[in-house]
Short mmCIF file of C-alpha atoms in Angstrom, two decimals:
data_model
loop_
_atom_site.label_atom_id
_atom_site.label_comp_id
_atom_site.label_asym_id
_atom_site.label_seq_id
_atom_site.Cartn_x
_atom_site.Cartn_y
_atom_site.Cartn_z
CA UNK A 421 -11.89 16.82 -5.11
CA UNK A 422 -12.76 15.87 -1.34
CA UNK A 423 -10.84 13.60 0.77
CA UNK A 424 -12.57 11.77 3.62
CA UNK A 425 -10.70 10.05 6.44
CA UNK A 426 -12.47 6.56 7.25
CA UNK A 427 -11.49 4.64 10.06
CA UNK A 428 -11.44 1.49 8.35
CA UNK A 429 -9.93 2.61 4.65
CA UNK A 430 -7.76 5.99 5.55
CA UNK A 431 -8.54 8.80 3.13
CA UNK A 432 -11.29 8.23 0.56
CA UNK A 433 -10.69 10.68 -2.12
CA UNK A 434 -14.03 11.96 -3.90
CA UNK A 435 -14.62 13.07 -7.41
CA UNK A 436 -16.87 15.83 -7.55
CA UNK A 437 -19.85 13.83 -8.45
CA UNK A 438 -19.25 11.90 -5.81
CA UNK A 439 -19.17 14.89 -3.18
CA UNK A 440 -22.53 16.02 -5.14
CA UNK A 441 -24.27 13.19 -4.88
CA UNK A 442 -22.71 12.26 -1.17
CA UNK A 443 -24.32 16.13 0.07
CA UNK A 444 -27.44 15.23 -1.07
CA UNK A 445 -30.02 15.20 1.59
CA UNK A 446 -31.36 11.06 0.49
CA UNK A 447 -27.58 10.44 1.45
CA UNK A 448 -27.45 12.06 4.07
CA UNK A 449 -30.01 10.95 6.10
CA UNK A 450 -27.87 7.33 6.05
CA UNK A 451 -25.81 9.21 9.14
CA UNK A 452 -28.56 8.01 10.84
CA UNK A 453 -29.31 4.27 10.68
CA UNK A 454 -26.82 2.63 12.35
CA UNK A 455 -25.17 0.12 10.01
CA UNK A 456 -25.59 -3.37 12.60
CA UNK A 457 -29.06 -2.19 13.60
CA UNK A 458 -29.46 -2.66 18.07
CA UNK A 459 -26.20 -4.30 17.65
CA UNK A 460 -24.47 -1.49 20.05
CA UNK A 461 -26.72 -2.78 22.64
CA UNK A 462 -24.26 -5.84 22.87
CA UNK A 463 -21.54 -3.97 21.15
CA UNK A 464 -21.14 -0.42 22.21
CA UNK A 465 -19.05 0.43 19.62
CA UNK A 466 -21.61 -0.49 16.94
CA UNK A 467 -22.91 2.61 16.13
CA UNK A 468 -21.30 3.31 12.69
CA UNK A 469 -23.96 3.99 10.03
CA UNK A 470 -24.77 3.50 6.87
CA UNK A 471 -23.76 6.75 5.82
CA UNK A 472 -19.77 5.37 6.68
CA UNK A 473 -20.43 2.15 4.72
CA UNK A 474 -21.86 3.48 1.91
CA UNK A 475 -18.68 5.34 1.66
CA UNK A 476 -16.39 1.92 2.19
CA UNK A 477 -18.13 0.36 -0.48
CA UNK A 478 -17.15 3.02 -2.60
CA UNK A 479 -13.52 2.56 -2.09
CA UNK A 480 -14.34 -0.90 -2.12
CA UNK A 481 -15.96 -0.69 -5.64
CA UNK A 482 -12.80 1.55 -6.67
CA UNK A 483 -10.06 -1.09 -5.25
CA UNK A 484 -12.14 -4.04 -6.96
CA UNK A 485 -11.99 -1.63 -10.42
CA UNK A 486 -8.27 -1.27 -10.22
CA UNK A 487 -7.95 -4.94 -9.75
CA UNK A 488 -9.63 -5.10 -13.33
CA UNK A 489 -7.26 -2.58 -14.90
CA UNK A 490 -4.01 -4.42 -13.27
CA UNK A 491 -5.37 -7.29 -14.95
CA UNK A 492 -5.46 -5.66 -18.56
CA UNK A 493 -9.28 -5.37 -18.42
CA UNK A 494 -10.43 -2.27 -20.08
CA UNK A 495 -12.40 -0.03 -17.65
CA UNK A 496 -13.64 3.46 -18.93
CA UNK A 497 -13.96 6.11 -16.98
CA UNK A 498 -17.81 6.51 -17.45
CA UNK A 499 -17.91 2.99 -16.21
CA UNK A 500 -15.98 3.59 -13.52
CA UNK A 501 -17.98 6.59 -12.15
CA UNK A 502 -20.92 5.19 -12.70
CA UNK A 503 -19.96 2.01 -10.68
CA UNK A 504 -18.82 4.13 -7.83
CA UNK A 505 -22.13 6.51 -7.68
CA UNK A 506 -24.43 3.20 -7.37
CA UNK A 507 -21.43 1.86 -4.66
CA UNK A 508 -22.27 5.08 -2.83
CA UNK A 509 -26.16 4.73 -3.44
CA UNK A 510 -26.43 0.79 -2.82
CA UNK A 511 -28.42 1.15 0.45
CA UNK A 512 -29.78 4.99 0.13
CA UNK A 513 -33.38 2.80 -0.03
CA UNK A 514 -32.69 1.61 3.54
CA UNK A 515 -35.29 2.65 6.06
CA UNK A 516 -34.78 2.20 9.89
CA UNK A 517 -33.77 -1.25 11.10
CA UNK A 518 -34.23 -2.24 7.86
CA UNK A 519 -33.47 -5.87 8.26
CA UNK A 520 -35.37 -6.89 11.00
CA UNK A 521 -38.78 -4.84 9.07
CA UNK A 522 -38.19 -6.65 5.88
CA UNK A 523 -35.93 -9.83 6.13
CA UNK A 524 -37.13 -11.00 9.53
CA UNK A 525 -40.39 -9.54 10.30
CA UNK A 526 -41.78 -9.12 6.27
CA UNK A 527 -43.32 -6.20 6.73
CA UNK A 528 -42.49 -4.65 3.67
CA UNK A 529 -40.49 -5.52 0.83
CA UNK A 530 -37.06 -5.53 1.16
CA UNK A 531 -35.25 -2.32 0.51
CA UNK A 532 -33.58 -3.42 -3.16
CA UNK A 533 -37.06 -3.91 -4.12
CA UNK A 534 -40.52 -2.33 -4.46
CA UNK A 535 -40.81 1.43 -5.11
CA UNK A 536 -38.63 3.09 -2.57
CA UNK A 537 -35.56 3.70 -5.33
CA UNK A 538 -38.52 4.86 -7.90
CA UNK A 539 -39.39 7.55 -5.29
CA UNK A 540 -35.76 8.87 -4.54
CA UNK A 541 -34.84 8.94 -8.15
CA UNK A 542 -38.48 11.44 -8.71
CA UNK A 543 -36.93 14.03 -6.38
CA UNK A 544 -33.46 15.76 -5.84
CA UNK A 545 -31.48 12.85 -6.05
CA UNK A 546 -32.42 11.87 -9.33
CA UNK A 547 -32.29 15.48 -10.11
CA UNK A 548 -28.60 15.65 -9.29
CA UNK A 549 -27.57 12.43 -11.34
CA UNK A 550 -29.32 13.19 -14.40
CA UNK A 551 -27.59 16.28 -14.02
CA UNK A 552 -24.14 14.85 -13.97
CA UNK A 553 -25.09 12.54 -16.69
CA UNK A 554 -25.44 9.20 -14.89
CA UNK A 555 -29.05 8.63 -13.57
CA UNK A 556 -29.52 6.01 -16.48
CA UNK A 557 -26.60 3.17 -15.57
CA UNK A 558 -26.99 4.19 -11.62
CA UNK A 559 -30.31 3.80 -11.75
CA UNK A 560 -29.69 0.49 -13.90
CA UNK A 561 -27.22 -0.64 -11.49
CA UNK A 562 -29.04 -0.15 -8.52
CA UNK A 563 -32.33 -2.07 -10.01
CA UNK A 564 -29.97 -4.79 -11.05
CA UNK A 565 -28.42 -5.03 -7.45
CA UNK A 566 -27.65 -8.92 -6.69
CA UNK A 567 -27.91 -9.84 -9.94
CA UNK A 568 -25.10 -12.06 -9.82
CA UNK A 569 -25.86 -15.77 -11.34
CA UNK A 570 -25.51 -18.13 -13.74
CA UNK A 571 -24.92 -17.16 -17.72
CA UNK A 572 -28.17 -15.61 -19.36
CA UNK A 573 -29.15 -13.90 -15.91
CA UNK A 574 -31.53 -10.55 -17.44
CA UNK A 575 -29.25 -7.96 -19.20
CA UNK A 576 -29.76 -4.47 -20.28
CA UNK A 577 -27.64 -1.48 -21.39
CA UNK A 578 -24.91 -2.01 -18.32
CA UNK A 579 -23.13 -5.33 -18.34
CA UNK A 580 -23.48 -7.76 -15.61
CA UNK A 581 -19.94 -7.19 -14.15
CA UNK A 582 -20.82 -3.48 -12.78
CA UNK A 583 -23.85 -4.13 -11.25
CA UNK A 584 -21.82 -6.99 -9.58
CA UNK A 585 -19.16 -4.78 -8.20
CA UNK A 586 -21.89 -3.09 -6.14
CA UNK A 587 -24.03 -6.26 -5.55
CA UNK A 588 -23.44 -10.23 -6.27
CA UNK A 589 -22.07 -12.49 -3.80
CA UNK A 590 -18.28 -11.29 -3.02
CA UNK A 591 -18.79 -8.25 -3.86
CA UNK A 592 -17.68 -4.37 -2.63
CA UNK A 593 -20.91 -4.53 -0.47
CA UNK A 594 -19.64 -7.18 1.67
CA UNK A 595 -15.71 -6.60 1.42
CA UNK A 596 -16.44 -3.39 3.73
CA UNK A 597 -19.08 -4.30 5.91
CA UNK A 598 -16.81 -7.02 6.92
CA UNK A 599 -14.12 -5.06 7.73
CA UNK A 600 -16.22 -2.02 8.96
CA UNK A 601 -18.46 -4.43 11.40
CA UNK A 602 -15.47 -6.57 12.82
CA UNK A 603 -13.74 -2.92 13.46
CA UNK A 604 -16.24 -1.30 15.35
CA UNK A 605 -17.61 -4.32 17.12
CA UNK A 606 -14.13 -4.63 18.84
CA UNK A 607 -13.57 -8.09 16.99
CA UNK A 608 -10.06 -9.37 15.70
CA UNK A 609 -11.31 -10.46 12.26
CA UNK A 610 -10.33 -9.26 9.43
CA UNK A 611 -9.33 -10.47 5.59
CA UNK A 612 -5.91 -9.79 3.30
CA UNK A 613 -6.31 -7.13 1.08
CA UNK A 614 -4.42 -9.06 -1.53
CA UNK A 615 -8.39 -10.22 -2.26
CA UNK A 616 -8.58 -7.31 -4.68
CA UNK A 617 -6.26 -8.46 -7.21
CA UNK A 618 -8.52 -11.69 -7.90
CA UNK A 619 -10.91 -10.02 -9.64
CA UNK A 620 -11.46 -10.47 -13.12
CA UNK A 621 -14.24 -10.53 -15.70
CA UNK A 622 -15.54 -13.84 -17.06
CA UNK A 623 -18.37 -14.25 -19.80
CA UNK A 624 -19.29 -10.85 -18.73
CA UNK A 625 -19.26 -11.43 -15.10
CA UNK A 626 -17.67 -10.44 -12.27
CA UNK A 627 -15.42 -13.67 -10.64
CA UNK A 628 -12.24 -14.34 -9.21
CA UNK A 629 -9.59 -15.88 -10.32
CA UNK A 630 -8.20 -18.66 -8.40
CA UNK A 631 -4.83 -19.95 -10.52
CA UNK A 632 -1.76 -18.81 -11.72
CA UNK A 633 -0.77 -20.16 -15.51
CA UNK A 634 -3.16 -22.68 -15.59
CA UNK A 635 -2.89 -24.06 -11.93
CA UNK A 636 -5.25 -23.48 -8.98
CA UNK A 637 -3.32 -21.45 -6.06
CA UNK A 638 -4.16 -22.95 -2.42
CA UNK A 639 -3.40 -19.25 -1.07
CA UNK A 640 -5.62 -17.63 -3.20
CA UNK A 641 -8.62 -19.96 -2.33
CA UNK A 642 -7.63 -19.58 1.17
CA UNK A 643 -7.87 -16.13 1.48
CA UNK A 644 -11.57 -16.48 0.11
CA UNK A 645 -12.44 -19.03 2.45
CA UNK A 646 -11.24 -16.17 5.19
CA UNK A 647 -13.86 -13.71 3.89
CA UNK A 648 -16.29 -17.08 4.56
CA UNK A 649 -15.03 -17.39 8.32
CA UNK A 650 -15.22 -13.92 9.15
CA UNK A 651 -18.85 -13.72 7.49
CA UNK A 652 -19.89 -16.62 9.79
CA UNK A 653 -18.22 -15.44 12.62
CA UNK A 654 -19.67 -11.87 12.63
CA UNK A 655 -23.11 -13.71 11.97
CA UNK A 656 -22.54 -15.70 14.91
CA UNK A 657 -21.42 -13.05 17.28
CA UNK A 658 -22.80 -10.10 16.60
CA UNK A 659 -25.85 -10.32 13.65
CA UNK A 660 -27.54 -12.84 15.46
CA UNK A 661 -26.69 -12.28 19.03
CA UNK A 662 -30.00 -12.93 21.00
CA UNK A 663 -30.03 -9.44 22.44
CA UNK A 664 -29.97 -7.72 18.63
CA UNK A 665 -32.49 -9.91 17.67
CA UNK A 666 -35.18 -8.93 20.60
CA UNK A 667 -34.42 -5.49 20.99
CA UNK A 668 -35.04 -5.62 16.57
CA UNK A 669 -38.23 -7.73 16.80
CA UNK A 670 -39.47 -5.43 19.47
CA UNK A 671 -39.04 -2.31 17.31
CA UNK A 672 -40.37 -4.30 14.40
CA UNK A 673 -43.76 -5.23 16.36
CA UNK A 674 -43.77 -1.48 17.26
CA UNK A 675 -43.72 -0.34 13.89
CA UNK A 676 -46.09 -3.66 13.20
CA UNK A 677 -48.59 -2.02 15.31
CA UNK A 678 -47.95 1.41 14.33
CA UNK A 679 -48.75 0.17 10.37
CA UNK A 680 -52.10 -0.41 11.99
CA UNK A 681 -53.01 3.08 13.11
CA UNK A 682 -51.35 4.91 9.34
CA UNK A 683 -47.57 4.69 9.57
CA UNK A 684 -46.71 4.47 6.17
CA UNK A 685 -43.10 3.08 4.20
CA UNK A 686 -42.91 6.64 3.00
CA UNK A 687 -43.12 7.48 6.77
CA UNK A 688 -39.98 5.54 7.29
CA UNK A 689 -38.03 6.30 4.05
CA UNK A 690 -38.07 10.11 6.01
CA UNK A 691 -36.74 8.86 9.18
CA UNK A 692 -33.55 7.46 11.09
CA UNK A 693 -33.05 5.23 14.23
CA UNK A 694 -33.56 7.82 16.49
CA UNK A 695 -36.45 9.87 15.31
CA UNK A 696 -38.28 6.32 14.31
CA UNK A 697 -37.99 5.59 18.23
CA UNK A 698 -39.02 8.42 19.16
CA UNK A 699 -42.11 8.65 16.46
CA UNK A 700 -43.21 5.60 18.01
CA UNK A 701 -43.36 7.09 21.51
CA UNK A 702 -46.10 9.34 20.66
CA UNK A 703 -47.55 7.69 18.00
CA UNK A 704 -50.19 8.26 16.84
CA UNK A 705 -49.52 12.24 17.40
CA UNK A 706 -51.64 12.78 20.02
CA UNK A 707 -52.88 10.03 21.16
CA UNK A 708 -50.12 7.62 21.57
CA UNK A 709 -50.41 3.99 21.50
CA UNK A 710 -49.31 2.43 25.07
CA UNK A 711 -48.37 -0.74 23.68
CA UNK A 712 -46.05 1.13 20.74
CA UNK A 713 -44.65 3.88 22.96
CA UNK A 714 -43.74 0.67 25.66
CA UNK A 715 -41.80 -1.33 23.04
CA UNK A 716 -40.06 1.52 21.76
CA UNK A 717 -39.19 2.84 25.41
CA UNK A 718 -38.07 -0.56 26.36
CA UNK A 719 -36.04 -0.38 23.27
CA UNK A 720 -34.56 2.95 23.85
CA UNK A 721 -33.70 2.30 27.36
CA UNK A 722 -32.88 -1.63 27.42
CA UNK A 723 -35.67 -2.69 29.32
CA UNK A 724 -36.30 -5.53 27.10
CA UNK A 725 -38.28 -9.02 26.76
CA UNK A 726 -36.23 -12.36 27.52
CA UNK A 727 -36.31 -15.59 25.68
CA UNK A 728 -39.23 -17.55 27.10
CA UNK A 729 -38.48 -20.31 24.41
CA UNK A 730 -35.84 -21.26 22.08
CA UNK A 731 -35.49 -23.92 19.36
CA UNK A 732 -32.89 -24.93 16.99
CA UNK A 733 -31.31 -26.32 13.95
CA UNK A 734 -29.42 -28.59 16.34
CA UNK A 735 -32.91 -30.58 17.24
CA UNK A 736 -35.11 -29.53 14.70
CA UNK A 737 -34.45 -31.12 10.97
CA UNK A 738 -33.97 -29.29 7.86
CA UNK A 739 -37.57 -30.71 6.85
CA UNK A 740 -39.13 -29.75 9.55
CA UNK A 741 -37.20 -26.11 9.85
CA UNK A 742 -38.69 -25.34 6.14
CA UNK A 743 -42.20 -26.58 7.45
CA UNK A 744 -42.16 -23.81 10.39
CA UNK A 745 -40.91 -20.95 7.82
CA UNK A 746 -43.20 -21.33 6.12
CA UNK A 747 -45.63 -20.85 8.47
CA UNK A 748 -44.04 -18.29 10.76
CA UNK A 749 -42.13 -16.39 8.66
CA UNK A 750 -43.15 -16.21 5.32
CA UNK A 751 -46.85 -16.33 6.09
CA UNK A 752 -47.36 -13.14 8.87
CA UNK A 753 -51.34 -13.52 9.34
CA UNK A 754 -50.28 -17.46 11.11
CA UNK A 755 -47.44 -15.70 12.89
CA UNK A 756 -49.76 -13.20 14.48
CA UNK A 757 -52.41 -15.98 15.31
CA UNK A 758 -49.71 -17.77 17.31
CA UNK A 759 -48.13 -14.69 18.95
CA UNK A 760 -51.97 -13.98 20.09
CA UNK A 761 -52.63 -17.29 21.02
CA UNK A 762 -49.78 -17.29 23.43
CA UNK A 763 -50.44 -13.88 24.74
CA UNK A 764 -54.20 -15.59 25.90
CA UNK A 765 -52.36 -18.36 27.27
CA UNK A 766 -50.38 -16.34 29.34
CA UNK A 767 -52.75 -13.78 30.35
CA UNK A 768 -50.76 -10.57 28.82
CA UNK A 769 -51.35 -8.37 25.95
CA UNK A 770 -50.66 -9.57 22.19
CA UNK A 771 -47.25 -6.27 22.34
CA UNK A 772 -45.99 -8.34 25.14
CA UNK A 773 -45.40 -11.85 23.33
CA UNK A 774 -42.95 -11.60 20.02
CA UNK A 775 -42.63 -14.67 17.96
CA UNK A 776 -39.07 -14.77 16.03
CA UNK A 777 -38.77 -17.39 13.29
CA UNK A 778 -35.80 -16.20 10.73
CA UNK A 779 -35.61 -17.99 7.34
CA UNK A 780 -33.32 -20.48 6.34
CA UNK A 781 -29.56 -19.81 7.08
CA UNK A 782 -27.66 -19.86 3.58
CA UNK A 783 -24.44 -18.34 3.02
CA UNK A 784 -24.70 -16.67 -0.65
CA UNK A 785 -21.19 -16.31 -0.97
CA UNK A 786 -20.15 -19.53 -0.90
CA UNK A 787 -21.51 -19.45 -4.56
CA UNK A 788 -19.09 -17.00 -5.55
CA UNK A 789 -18.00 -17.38 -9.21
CA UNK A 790 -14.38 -18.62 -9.60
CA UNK A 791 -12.33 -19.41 -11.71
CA UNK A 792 -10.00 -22.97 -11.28
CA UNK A 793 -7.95 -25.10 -13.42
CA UNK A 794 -11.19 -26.94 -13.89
CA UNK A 795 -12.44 -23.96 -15.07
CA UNK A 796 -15.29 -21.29 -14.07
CA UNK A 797 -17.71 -22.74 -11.40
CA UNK A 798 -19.32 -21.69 -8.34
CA UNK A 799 -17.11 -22.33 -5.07
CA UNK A 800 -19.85 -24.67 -3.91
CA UNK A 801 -20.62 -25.97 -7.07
CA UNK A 802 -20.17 -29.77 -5.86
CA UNK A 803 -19.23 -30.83 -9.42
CA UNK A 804 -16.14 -28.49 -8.66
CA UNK A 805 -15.23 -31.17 -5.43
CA UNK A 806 -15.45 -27.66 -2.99
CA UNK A 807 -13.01 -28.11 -0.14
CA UNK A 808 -14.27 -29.60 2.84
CA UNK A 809 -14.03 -26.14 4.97
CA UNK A 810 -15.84 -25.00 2.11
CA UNK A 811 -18.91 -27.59 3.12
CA UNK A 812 -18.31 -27.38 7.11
CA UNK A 813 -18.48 -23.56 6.92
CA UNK A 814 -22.02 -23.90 4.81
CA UNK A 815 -23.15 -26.46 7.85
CA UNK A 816 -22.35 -24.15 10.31
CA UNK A 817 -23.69 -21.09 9.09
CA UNK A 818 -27.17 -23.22 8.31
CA UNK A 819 -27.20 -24.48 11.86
CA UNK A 820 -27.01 -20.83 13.01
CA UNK A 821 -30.84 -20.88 12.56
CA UNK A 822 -33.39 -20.29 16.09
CA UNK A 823 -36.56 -19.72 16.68
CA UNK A 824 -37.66 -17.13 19.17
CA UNK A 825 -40.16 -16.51 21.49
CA UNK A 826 -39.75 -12.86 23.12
CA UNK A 827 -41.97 -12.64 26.66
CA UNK A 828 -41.51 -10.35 29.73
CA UNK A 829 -39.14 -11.99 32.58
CA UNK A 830 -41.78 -12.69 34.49
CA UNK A 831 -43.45 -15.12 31.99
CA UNK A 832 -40.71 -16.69 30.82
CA UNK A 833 -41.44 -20.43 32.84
CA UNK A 834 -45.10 -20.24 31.71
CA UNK A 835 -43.82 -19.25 28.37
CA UNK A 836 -41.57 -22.35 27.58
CA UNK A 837 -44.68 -24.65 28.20
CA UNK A 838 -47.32 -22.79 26.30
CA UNK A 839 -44.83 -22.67 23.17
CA UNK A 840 -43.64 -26.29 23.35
CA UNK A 841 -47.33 -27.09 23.75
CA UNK A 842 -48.07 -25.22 20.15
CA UNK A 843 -44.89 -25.81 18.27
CA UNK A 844 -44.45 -29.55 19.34
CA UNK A 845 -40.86 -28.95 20.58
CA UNK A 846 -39.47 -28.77 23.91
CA UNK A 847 -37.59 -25.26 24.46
CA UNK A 848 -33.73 -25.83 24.21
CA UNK A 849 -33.35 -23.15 27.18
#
């Protein structure tokens, strides 16, 4: 056995599995992606990885287990290794700013999806887990990740509740991140641990249990709706602070560009934050790109673009928010006509004008399954009559959305006339 002192937990003690699995090289390149992306360019203390969360979630996964067994719910210890191998694996998949490539930018799929997990599982690391004897329910768990949803969701040999552990909505994913990001981001946020005793298993899925014989408990909702705040708050401060999101869309049009001359995802599966930015600076080997090595430099060094024009869910309508998703984020061939249409309006090079338009702000754990004296619902389920904090929270975290257009300083004034000119909207800044 192996103990590991975490800032956030104390001492994680490993199984030797665990400390197998945790040496193996897929896990340990996760030391180097930092877990909040160019967040420690507004945070300097933001440079925890995924390699340390990936480890939180673990304990995570264990405290949420014990919860089960104080509850009388039978847990065997197969079940219980296996949920804390896929805890430790959850984001192994994770490539370089990860987010901003595949959530914001849609470069590639996102990194619970598409072939990256069938590639890692070919090699060593699928190597080492078939040795141990758990490659089958890790690898089920893993593919199952999120699965979290309403009765009849796709089964297979592992029930639901594991996969949820890892994956759902509240979930040991997001129990450490919150903790983990509000720690090392200098924030005072944090959530009662008493959380962990909640858990139970309904219908064969993971939920938590909000009464005491038969009666719903105030605290124990309360305490959920503080893992709520402290989601929105870290969202607001720190996930999408305008300086993360430029310096990220400027490595993401980077690697955008760098697709274009044979950087591949298995390119980036190799690689961390560091060596990506500095790939990009003499990419392709050689014979660099100027316009790739610039926005990586500028990246490295915090020479960045400003916001030459802003819009937001405080003047723009829900209707019309979905109408300019669609457009400019989910479709990336109208994005790219508008970025270059801009850069000809302003007289600068298509690398120098980044358009930013996010999806739809929805807080997924707000439809964590509970259980009530009404009995088992989703917290937002408005035939359960949520609380109102409940419904403010979700408006708040939805008005959190802004589009984004990234310029040099010196273009910014031109900037906020061209875009208003092609969006329709007057820039908020």
């Amino acid at each position: 056995m192996m103990v590991i002192r975490d800032p956030v937990h104390g001492d994680i003690a490993l199984t030797a599995a665990e400390v197998e699995v945790l040496d193996s090289p897929a896990v340990q390149r996760l030391r180097g992606i930092k877990q909040t992306g160019t967040a420690y360019l507004v945070f300097p203390g933001c440079v925890h990885t995924r390699f340390d969360h990936s480890l939180g979630t673990l304990f995570a996964a264990r405290r949420i287990l014990a919860g089960l067994r104080a509850r009388g719910f039978a847990v065997g210890e197969d079940e219980a290794q296996a949920v804390a191998l896929a805890a430790l694996l959850h984001d192994v998949t994770h490539i370089p700013f990860g987010h901003t490539l595949e959530d914001e930018r849609h470069l590639l799929p996102r990194h619970d999806a598409g072939p990256r997990l069938d590639w890692l599982l070919a090699g060593e690391l699928g190597k080492t887990l078939r040795r141990l004897g758990y490659l089958e329910p890790v690898a089920e768990i893993l593919r199952r990740k999120g699965a979290q949803g309403a009765p009849g969701a796709p089964g297979g040999a592992v029930p639901a509740w594991m996969a949820q552990v890892v994956a759902s909505t509240i979930d040991a994913d997001l129990l450490d991140y919150l903790k983990r990001d509000s720690y090392f981001a200098g924030l005072a946020h944090n959530y009662d641990e008493r959380v962990y005793s909640y858990f139970t298993v309904e219908r064969g899925e993971l939920a938590l249990d909000l009464t005491r014989d038969g009666m719903d408990r105030p605290d124990a909702r309360s305490e959920v709706l503080q893992l709520l705040r402290t989601r929105y708050f870290l969202t607001e401060r720190v996930y999408f602070h305008h300086t993360k999101v430029c310096s990220g869309a400027m490595v993401a049009k980077a690697v955008e560009l760098a697709w274009e001359r044979g950087l591949t995802e298995e390119d980036l599966l190799r690689l961390g934050d560091a060596t990506l930015l500095r790939l990009l600076q003499d990419f392709p080997p050689g014979r660099p790109d100027p316009r790739i090595a610039r926005l990586a430099a500028g990246v490295e060094r915090r020479r960045l673009l400003k916001r030459g024009y802003v819009i937001s869910a405080a003047r723009v309508s829900r209707e019309e928010r979905r109408s300019l998703v669609a457009r400019y984020h989910l479709d990336p061939r109208a994005r790219r006509e508008a970025e270059e249409e801009l850069a000809r309006a302003l007289g600068i090079g298509f690398e120098d004008v980044i358009l930013y338009c996010p999806g739809l702000s929805m807080m997924k754990e707000a439809a964590a399954l509970v259980r009530t004296a009404r009995g088992l619902v989703r917290l937002n389920d408005p035939a359960a009559d949520p609380p109102s904090e409940l419904r403010v929270l979700e408006e708040q975290y939805e008005g959190l959305w802004r589009l984004y257009v990234f310029v040099p300083p010196e273009h910014v004034e031109r900037c906020r006339a061209a875009a208003a000119a092609l969006f329709g909207y007057p820039s908020e800044r």
